[in-house]
Coordinates of C-alpha atoms in Angstrom, one line a residue:
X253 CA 0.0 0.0 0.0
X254 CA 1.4 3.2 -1.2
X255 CA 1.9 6.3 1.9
X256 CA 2.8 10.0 1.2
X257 CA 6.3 11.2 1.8
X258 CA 8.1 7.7 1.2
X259 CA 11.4 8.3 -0.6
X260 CA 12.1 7.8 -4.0
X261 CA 13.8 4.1 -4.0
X262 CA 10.3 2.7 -2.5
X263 CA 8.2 4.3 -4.9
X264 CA 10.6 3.0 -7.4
X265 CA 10.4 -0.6 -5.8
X266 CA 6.7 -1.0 -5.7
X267 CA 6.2 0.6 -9.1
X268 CA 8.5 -2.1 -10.3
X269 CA 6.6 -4.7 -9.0
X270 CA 3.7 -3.1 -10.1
X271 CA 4.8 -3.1 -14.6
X272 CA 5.8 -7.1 -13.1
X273 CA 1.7 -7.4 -11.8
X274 CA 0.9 -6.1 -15.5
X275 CA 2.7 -8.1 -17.3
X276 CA 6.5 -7.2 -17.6
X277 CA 9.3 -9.2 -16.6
X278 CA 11.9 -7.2 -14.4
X279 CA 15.3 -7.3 -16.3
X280 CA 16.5 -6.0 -12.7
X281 CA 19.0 -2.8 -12.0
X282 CA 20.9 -1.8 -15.2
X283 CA 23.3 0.8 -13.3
X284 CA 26.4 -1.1 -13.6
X285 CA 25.3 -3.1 -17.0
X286 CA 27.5 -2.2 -19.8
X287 CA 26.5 -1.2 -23.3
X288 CA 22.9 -0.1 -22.3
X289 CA 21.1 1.2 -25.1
X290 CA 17.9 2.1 -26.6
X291 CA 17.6 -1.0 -29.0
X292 CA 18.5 -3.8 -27.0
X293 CA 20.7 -6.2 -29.8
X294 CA 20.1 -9.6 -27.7
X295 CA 16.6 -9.4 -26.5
X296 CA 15.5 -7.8 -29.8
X297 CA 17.6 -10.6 -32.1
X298 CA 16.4 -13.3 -30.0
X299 CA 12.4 -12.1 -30.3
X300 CA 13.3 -12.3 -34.2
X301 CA 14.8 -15.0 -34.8
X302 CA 11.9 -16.9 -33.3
X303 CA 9.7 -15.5 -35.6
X304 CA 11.4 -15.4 -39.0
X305 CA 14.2 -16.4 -41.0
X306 CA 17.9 -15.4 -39.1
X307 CA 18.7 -13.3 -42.4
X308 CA 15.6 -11.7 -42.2
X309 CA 16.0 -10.7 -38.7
X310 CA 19.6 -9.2 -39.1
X311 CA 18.3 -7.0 -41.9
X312 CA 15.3 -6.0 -40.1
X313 CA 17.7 -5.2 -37.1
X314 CA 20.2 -3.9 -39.3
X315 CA 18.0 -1.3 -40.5
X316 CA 16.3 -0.3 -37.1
X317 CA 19.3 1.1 -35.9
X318 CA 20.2 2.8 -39.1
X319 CA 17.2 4.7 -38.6
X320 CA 17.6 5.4 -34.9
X321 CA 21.3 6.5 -35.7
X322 CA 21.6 10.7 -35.6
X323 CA 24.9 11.3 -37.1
X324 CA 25.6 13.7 -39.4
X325 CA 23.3 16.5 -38.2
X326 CA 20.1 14.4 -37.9
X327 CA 17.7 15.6 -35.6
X328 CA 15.8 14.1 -33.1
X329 CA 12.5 14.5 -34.2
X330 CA 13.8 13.2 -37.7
X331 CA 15.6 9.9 -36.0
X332 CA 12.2 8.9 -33.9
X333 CA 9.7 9.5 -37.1
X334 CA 12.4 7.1 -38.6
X335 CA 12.2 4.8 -36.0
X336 CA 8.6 4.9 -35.8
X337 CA 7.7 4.4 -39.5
X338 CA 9.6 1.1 -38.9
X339 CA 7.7 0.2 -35.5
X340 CA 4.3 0.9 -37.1
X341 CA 4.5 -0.6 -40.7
X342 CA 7.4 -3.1 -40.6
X343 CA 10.7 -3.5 -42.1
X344 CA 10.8 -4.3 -45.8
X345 CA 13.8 -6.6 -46.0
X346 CA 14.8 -8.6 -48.7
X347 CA 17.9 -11.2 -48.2
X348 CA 19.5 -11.1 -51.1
X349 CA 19.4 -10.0 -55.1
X350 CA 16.4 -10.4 -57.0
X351 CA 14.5 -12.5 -53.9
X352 CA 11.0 -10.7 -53.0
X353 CA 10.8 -8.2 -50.1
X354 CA 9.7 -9.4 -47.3
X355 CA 8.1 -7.3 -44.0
X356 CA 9.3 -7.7 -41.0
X357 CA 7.2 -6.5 -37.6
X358 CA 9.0 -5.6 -34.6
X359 CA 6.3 -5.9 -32.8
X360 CA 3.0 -7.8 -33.1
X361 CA 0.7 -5.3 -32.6
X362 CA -2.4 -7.8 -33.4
X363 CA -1.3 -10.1 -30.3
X364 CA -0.2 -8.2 -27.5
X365 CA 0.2 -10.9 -25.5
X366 CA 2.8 -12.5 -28.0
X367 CA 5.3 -9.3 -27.5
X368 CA 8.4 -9.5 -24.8
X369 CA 6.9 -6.7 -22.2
X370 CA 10.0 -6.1 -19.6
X371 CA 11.3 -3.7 -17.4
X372 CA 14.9 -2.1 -16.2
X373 CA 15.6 0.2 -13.7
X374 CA 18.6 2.8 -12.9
X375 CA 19.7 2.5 -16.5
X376 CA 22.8 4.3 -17.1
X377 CA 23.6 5.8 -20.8
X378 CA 26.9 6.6 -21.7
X379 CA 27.0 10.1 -23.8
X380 CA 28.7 13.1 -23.7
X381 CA 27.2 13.1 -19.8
X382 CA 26.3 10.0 -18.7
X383 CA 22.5 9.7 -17.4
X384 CA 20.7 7.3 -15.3
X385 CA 16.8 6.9 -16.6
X386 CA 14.9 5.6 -13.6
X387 CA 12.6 3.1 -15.5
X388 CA 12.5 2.1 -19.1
X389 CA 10.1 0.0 -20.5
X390 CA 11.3 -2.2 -23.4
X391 CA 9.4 -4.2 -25.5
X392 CA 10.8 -6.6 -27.6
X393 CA 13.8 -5.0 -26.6
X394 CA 13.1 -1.8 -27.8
X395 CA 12.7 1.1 -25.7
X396 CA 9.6 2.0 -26.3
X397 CA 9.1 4.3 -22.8
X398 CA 11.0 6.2 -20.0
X399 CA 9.8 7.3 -16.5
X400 CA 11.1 9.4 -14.1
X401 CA 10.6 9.1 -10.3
X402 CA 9.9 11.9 -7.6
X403 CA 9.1 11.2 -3.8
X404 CA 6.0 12.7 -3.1
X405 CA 7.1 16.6 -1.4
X406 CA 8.7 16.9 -4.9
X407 CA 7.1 18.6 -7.7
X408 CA 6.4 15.7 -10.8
X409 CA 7.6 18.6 -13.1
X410 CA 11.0 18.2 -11.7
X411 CA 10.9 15.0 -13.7
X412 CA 9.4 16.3 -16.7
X413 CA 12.5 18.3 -16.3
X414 CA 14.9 15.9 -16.1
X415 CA 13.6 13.6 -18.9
X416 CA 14.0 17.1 -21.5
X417 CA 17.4 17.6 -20.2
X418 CA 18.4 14.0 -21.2
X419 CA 17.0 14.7 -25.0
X420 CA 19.4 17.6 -25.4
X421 CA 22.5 16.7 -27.2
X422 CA 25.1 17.4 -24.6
X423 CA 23.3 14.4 -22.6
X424 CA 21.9 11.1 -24.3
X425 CA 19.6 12.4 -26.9
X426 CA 20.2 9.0 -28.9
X427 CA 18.7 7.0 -25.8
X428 CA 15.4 8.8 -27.1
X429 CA 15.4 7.8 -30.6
X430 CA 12.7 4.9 -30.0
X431 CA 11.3 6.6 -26.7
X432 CA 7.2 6.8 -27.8
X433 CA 5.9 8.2 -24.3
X434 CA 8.0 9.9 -21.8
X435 CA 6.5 9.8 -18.8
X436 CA 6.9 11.7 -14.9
X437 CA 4.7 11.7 -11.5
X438 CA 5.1 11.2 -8.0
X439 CA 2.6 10.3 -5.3
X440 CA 0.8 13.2 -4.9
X441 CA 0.4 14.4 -8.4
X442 CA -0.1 10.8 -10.4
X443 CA 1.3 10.4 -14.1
X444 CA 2.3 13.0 -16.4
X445 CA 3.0 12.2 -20.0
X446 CA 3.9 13.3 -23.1
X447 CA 6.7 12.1 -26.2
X448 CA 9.6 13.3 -27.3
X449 CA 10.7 17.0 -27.1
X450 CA 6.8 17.4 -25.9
X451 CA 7.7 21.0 -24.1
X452 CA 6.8 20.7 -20.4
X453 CA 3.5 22.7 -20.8
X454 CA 2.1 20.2 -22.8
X455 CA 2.5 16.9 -20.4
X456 CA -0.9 15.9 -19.6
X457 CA -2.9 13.8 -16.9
X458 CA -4.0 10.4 -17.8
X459 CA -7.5 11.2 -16.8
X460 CA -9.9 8.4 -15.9
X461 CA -12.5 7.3 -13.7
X462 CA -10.7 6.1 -10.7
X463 CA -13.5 3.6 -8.8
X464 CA -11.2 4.0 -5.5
X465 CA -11.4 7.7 -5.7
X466 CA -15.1 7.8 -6.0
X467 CA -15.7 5.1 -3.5
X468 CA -13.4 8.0 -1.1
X469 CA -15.8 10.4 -2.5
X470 CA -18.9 8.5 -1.3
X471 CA -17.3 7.5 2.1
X472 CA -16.6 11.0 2.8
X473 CA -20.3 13.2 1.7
X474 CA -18.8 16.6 4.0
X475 CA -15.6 17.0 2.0
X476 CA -16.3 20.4 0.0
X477 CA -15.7 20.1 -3.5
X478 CA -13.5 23.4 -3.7
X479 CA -11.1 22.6 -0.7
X480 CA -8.0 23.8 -2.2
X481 CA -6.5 20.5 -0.1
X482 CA -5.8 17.7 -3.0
X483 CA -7.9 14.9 -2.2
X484 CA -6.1 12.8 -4.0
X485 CA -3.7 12.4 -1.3
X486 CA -5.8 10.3 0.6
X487 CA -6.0 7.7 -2.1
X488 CA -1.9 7.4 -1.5
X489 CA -2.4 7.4 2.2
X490 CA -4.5 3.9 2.2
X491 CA -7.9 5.6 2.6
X492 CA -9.2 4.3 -0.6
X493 CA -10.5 0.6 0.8
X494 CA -7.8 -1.3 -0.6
X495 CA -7.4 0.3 -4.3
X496 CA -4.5 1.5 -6.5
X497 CA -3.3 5.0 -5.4
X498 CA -3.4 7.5 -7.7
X499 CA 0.0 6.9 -9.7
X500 CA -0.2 3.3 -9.4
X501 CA -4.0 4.0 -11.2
X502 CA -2.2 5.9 -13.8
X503 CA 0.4 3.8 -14.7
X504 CA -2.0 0.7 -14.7
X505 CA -4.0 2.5 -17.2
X506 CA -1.0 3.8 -19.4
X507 CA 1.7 1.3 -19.2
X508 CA -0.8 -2.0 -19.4
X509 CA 0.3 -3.9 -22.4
X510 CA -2.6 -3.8 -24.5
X511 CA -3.1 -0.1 -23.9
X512 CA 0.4 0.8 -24.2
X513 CA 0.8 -0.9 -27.7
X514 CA -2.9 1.1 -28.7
X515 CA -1.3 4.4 -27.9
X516 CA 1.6 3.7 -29.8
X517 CA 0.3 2.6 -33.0
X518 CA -3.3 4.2 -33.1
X519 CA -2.2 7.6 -31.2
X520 CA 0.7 9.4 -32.9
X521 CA 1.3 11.9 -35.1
X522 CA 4.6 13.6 -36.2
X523 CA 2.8 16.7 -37.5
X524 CA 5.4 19.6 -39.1
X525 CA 8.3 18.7 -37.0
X526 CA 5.8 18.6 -33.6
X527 CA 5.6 15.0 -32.3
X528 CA 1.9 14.5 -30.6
X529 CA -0.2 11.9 -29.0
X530 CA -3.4 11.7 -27.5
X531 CA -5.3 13.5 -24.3
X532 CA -7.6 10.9 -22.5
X533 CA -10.4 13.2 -24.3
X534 CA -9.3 12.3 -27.5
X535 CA -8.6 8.8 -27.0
X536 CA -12.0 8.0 -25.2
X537 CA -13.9 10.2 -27.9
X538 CA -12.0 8.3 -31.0
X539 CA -12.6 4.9 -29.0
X540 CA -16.8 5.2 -28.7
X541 CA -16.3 6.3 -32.5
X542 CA -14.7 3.5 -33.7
X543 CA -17.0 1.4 -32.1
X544 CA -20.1 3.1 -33.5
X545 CA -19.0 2.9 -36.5
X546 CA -17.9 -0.9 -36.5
X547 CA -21.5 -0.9 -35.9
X548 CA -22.7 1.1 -39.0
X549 CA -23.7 3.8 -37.0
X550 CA -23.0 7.7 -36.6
X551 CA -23.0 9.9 -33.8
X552 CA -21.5 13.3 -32.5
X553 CA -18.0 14.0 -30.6
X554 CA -18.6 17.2 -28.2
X555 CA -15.3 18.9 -27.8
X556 CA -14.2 22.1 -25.9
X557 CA -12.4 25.1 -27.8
X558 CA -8.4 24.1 -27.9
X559 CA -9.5 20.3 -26.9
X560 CA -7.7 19.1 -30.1
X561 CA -10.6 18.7 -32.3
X562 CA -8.8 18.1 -35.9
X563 CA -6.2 15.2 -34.5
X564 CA -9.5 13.5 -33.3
X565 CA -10.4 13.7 -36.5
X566 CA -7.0 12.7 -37.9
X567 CA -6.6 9.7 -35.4
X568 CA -10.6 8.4 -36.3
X569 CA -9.7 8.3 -40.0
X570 CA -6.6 7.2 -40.0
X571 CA -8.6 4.3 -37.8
X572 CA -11.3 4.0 -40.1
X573 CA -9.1 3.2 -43.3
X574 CA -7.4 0.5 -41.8
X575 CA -10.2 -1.3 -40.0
X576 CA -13.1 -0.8 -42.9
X577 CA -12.8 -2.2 -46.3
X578 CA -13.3 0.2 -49.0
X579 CA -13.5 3.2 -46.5
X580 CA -13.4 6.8 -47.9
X581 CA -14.0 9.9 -45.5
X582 CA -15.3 13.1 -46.4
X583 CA -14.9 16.0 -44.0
X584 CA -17.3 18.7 -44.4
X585 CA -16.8 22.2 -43.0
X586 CA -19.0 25.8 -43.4
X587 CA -16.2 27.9 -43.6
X588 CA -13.4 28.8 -45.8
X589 CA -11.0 29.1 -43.4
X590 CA -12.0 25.7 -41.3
X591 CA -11.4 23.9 -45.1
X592 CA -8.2 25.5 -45.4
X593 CA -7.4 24.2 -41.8
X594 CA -8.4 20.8 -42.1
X595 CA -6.1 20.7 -45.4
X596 CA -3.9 21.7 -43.3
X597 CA -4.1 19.2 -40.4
X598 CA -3.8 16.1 -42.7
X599 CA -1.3 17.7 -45.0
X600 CA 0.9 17.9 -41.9
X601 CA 0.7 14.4 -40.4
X602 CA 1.6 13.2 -44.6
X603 CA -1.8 12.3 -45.4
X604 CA -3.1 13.7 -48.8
X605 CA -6.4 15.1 -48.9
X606 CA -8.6 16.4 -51.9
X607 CA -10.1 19.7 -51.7
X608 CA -12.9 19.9 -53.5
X609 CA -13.2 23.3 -55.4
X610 CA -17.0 23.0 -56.8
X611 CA -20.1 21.1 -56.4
X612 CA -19.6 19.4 -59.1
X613 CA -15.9 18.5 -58.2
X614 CA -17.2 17.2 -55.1
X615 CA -20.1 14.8 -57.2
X616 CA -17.2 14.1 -59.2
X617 CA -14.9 12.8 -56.9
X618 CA -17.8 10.8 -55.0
X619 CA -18.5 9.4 -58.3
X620 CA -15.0 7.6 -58.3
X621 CA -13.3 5.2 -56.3
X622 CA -10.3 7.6 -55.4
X623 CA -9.0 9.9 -53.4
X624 CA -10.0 8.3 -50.3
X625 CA -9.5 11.5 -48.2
X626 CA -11.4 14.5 -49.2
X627 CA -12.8 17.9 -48.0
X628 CA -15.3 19.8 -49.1
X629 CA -17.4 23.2 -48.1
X630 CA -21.1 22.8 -47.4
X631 CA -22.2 25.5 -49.3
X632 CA -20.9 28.3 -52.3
X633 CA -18.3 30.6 -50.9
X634 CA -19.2 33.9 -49.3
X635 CA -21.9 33.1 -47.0
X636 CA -22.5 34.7 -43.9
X637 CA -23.1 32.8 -40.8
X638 CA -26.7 33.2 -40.1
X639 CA -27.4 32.1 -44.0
X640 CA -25.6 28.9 -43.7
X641 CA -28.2 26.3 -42.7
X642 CA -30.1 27.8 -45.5
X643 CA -27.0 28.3 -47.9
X644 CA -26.0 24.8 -47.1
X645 CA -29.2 23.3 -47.9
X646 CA -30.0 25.1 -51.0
X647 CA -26.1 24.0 -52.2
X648 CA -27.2 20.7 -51.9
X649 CA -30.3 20.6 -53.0
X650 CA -28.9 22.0 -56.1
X651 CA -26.5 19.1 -56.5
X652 CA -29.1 16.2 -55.9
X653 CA -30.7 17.9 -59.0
X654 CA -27.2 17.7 -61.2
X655 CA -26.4 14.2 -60.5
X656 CA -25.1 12.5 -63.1
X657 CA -27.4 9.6 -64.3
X658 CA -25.0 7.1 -63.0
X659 CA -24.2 8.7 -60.0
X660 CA -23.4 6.2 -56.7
X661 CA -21.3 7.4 -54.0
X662 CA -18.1 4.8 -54.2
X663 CA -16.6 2.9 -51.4
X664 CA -17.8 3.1 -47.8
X665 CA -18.8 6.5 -47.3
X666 CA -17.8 8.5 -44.0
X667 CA -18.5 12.4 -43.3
X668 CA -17.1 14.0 -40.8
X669 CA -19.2 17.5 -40.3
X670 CA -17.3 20.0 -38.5
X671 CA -19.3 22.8 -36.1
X672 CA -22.1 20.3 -37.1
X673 CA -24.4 22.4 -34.5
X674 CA -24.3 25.3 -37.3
X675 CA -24.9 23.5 -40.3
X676 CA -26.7 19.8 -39.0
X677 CA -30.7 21.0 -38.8
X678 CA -33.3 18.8 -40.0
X679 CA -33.2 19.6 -43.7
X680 CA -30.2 20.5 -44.6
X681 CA -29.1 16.7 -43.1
X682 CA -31.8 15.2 -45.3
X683 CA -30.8 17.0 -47.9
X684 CA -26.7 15.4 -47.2
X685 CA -28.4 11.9 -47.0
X686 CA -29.9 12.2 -50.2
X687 CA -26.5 13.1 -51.7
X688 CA -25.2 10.3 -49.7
X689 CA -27.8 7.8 -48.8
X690 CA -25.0 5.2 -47.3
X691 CA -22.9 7.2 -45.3
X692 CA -22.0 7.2 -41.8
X693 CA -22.3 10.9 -40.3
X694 CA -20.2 11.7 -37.4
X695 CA -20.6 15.6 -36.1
X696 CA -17.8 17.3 -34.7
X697 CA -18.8 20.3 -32.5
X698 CA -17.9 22.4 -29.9
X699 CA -19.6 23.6 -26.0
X700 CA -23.1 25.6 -26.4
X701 CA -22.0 29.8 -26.6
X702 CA -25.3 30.5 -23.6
X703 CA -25.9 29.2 -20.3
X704 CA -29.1 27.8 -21.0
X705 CA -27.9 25.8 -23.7
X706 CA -25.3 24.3 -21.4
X707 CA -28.3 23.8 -18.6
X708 CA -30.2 22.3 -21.2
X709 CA -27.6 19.8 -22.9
X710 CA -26.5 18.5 -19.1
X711 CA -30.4 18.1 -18.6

């Protein structure tokens, strides 16, 4: 049972014991091991070669570390993307001249439960300054994750710190190339989390519901809501009947295998030299999307303004064309400048998307099995905001009219409709499923601009 104020080596002991509880095996203290690095060459080789040809597993190892290498001016940023393309869609090898290409996965991202999950502890890097990580989580012997330790009176940002310090050249910036979620907390504050370079602003709270904490809730009716004491505290000091405290609840949730590999492969983007992944919002919202629409069915995903709106959308299509034969996605938006931006947001994470310049562009490009991606206004340019339910649906209502006598939508249709509480009233949607009678509609809008609208949506 975790208690506040414990030093740093016992939170560092039981959280150990706690990746062992999930599913890692401990590879034990890695302070004195020589040759510590961010691929692992044994465990790595050794998970290969069980699994495919020994020439197929050199090359694929062979050209993991070319990409994680940084000499000759590479960056960081460009080294991990490197790295990653290989994680997420295989090595092509091929053994010798003229034989076929073969891929090679790294990991099996199908089967978690056929991956090597392990953790070491107080791993020292050699670099220009040696550095001591203290956990990394390895899978298949590459280092997929790093987390640093604080006892509970210190701040978790002091090992958000330390982690960004480690990425700078002048320390072991190479350890890094691989690293896909670098992670800090204590006791008191739980998990923080972000990636690589992620500045320290930008690491986030796992957040989810924690049964323990609202069992303390319940158990304790006169605590005031607003007491500027954090009541999370209590969860670390055994007052939670028995449950995880609140950084063993975070890590459980982050670090479990299954989830782990999920985050990695379903929630990253390296979008114009920023490296992202996901805040619990967006993972939760893109999760009850995909299985709606495993189900044939559409919905709408609430967000607040700066809540990361367009990566939801990125991560849900992205999800959507590997998971549904014949898939195509339309994103719709009622504004010139939200049509630019959406461009914008695919163009950046290297995902090509048509914009459509005209109605009849848009039919046209319905009308064909290709581009899958594609954007598109819901009405003529020029509109102002009060005319666009009406602009909107005369625009489409003018297309259904124009169709081509052999007009059928082609593939399995998608929209997306941005600020769909502007432009998503009852006709102008009927006059969007006429257009496209088989498509899946998923709404993409923001928190009501009145307080009666926010009374009335929570009633």
């Amino acid at each position: 049972m975790t208690s506040i104020g414990q030093r740093e080596r016992d939170t560092q002991d039981r959280v150990v014991k706690l990746f062992q509880t999930l599913g890692y095996r401990s590879l034990g203290n890695w302070q004195d091991r020589p040759g510590n690095s961010c691929i692992d060459d044994t465990l790595l080789g050794d998970w290969l070669r069980n699994r495919v040809d020994p020439a197929l597993a050199n090359g694929a190892l062979r050209q993991l570390k070319q990409a994680a290498a940084m000499g000759d001016g590479k960056k960081l940023y460009q080294a991990n993307q490197d790295v990653y393309a290989k994680l997420r869609y295989g090595v092509k090898v091929r053994t010798g001249q003229g034989d076929n290409t073969q891929t090679v996965w790294l990991i099996d991202w199908a089967h978690p439960e056929n991956n090597d999950f392990a953790v070491a502890e107080e791993v020292t890097v050699r670099g220009e300054h040696t550095k001591r990580p203290d956990i990394v989580l390895y899978v298949n012997g590459i280092a997929l994750a790093v987390l640093e330790l604080k006892r509970s009176s210190v701040s978790a940002s002091e090992g958000i710190r330390q982690n960004l310090d480690n990425q700078k050249p002048e320390f072991i910036r190479d350890f890094f190339a691989t690293i896909q979620l670098v992670l800090a907390g204590n006791d008191s504050e739980g998990l923080r989390y972000g990636t690589v370079e992620t500045p320290e602003r930008h690491f986030y709270r796992w957040k989810e519901q924690n049964p323990a904490y609202r069992r303390w809730k319940e158990q304790n009716p006169a605590y005031r809501a607003d007491n500027t004491t954090d009541d999370r505290k209590h969860l670390n000091a055994g007052d939670d009947g028995g449950g995880l405290g609140v950084l063993d609840f975070d890590l459980t949730h982050v670090c479990q295998p299954a989830r782990l590999l999920e985050l990695v492969h379903d929630f990253i983007v390296f979008d114009e030299g920023v490296k992202k992944t996901c805040r619990p919002n967006q993972y939760f919202g893109v999760k009850a999307a995909q299985a709606r629409v495993t189900d044939g069915e559409g919905g709408i995903i609430w967000h607040t303004q700066g809540s990361g709106k367009s990566l939801t959308m990125v991560w849900l299509a992205k999800w959507i064309r590997e998971h549904v034969a014949n898939a195509r996605v339309l994103v719709i938006t009622d504004r010139t400048e939200l049509d630019e931006q959406i461009e914008g947001v695919f163009l950046g994470v290297d995902e090509t998307i048509a914009r459509t310049t005209s109605g009849a562009d848009l039919v046209t490009q319905l009308n064909q099995a290709q581009p899958w991606l594609m954007c598109s206004l819901v009405h003529k340019f020029g509109h102002q905001d009060d005319e666009t339910e009406a602009a909107g649906r005369d625009f489409f209502h003018a297309l259904t009219r124009q169709l081509p006598a052999d007009f059928s939508p082609k593939g399995r249709l998608f929209v997306f409709v941005d600020e769909c509480h502007r432009t998503q009233s009852g006709k102008l949607h009927d006059a969007m499923k006429k257009l496209m009678p088989e498509a899946v509609f998923i709404g993409f809008t923001g928190t009501p601009l009145l307080k009666r609208d926010k009374q009335k949506s929570i009633e």
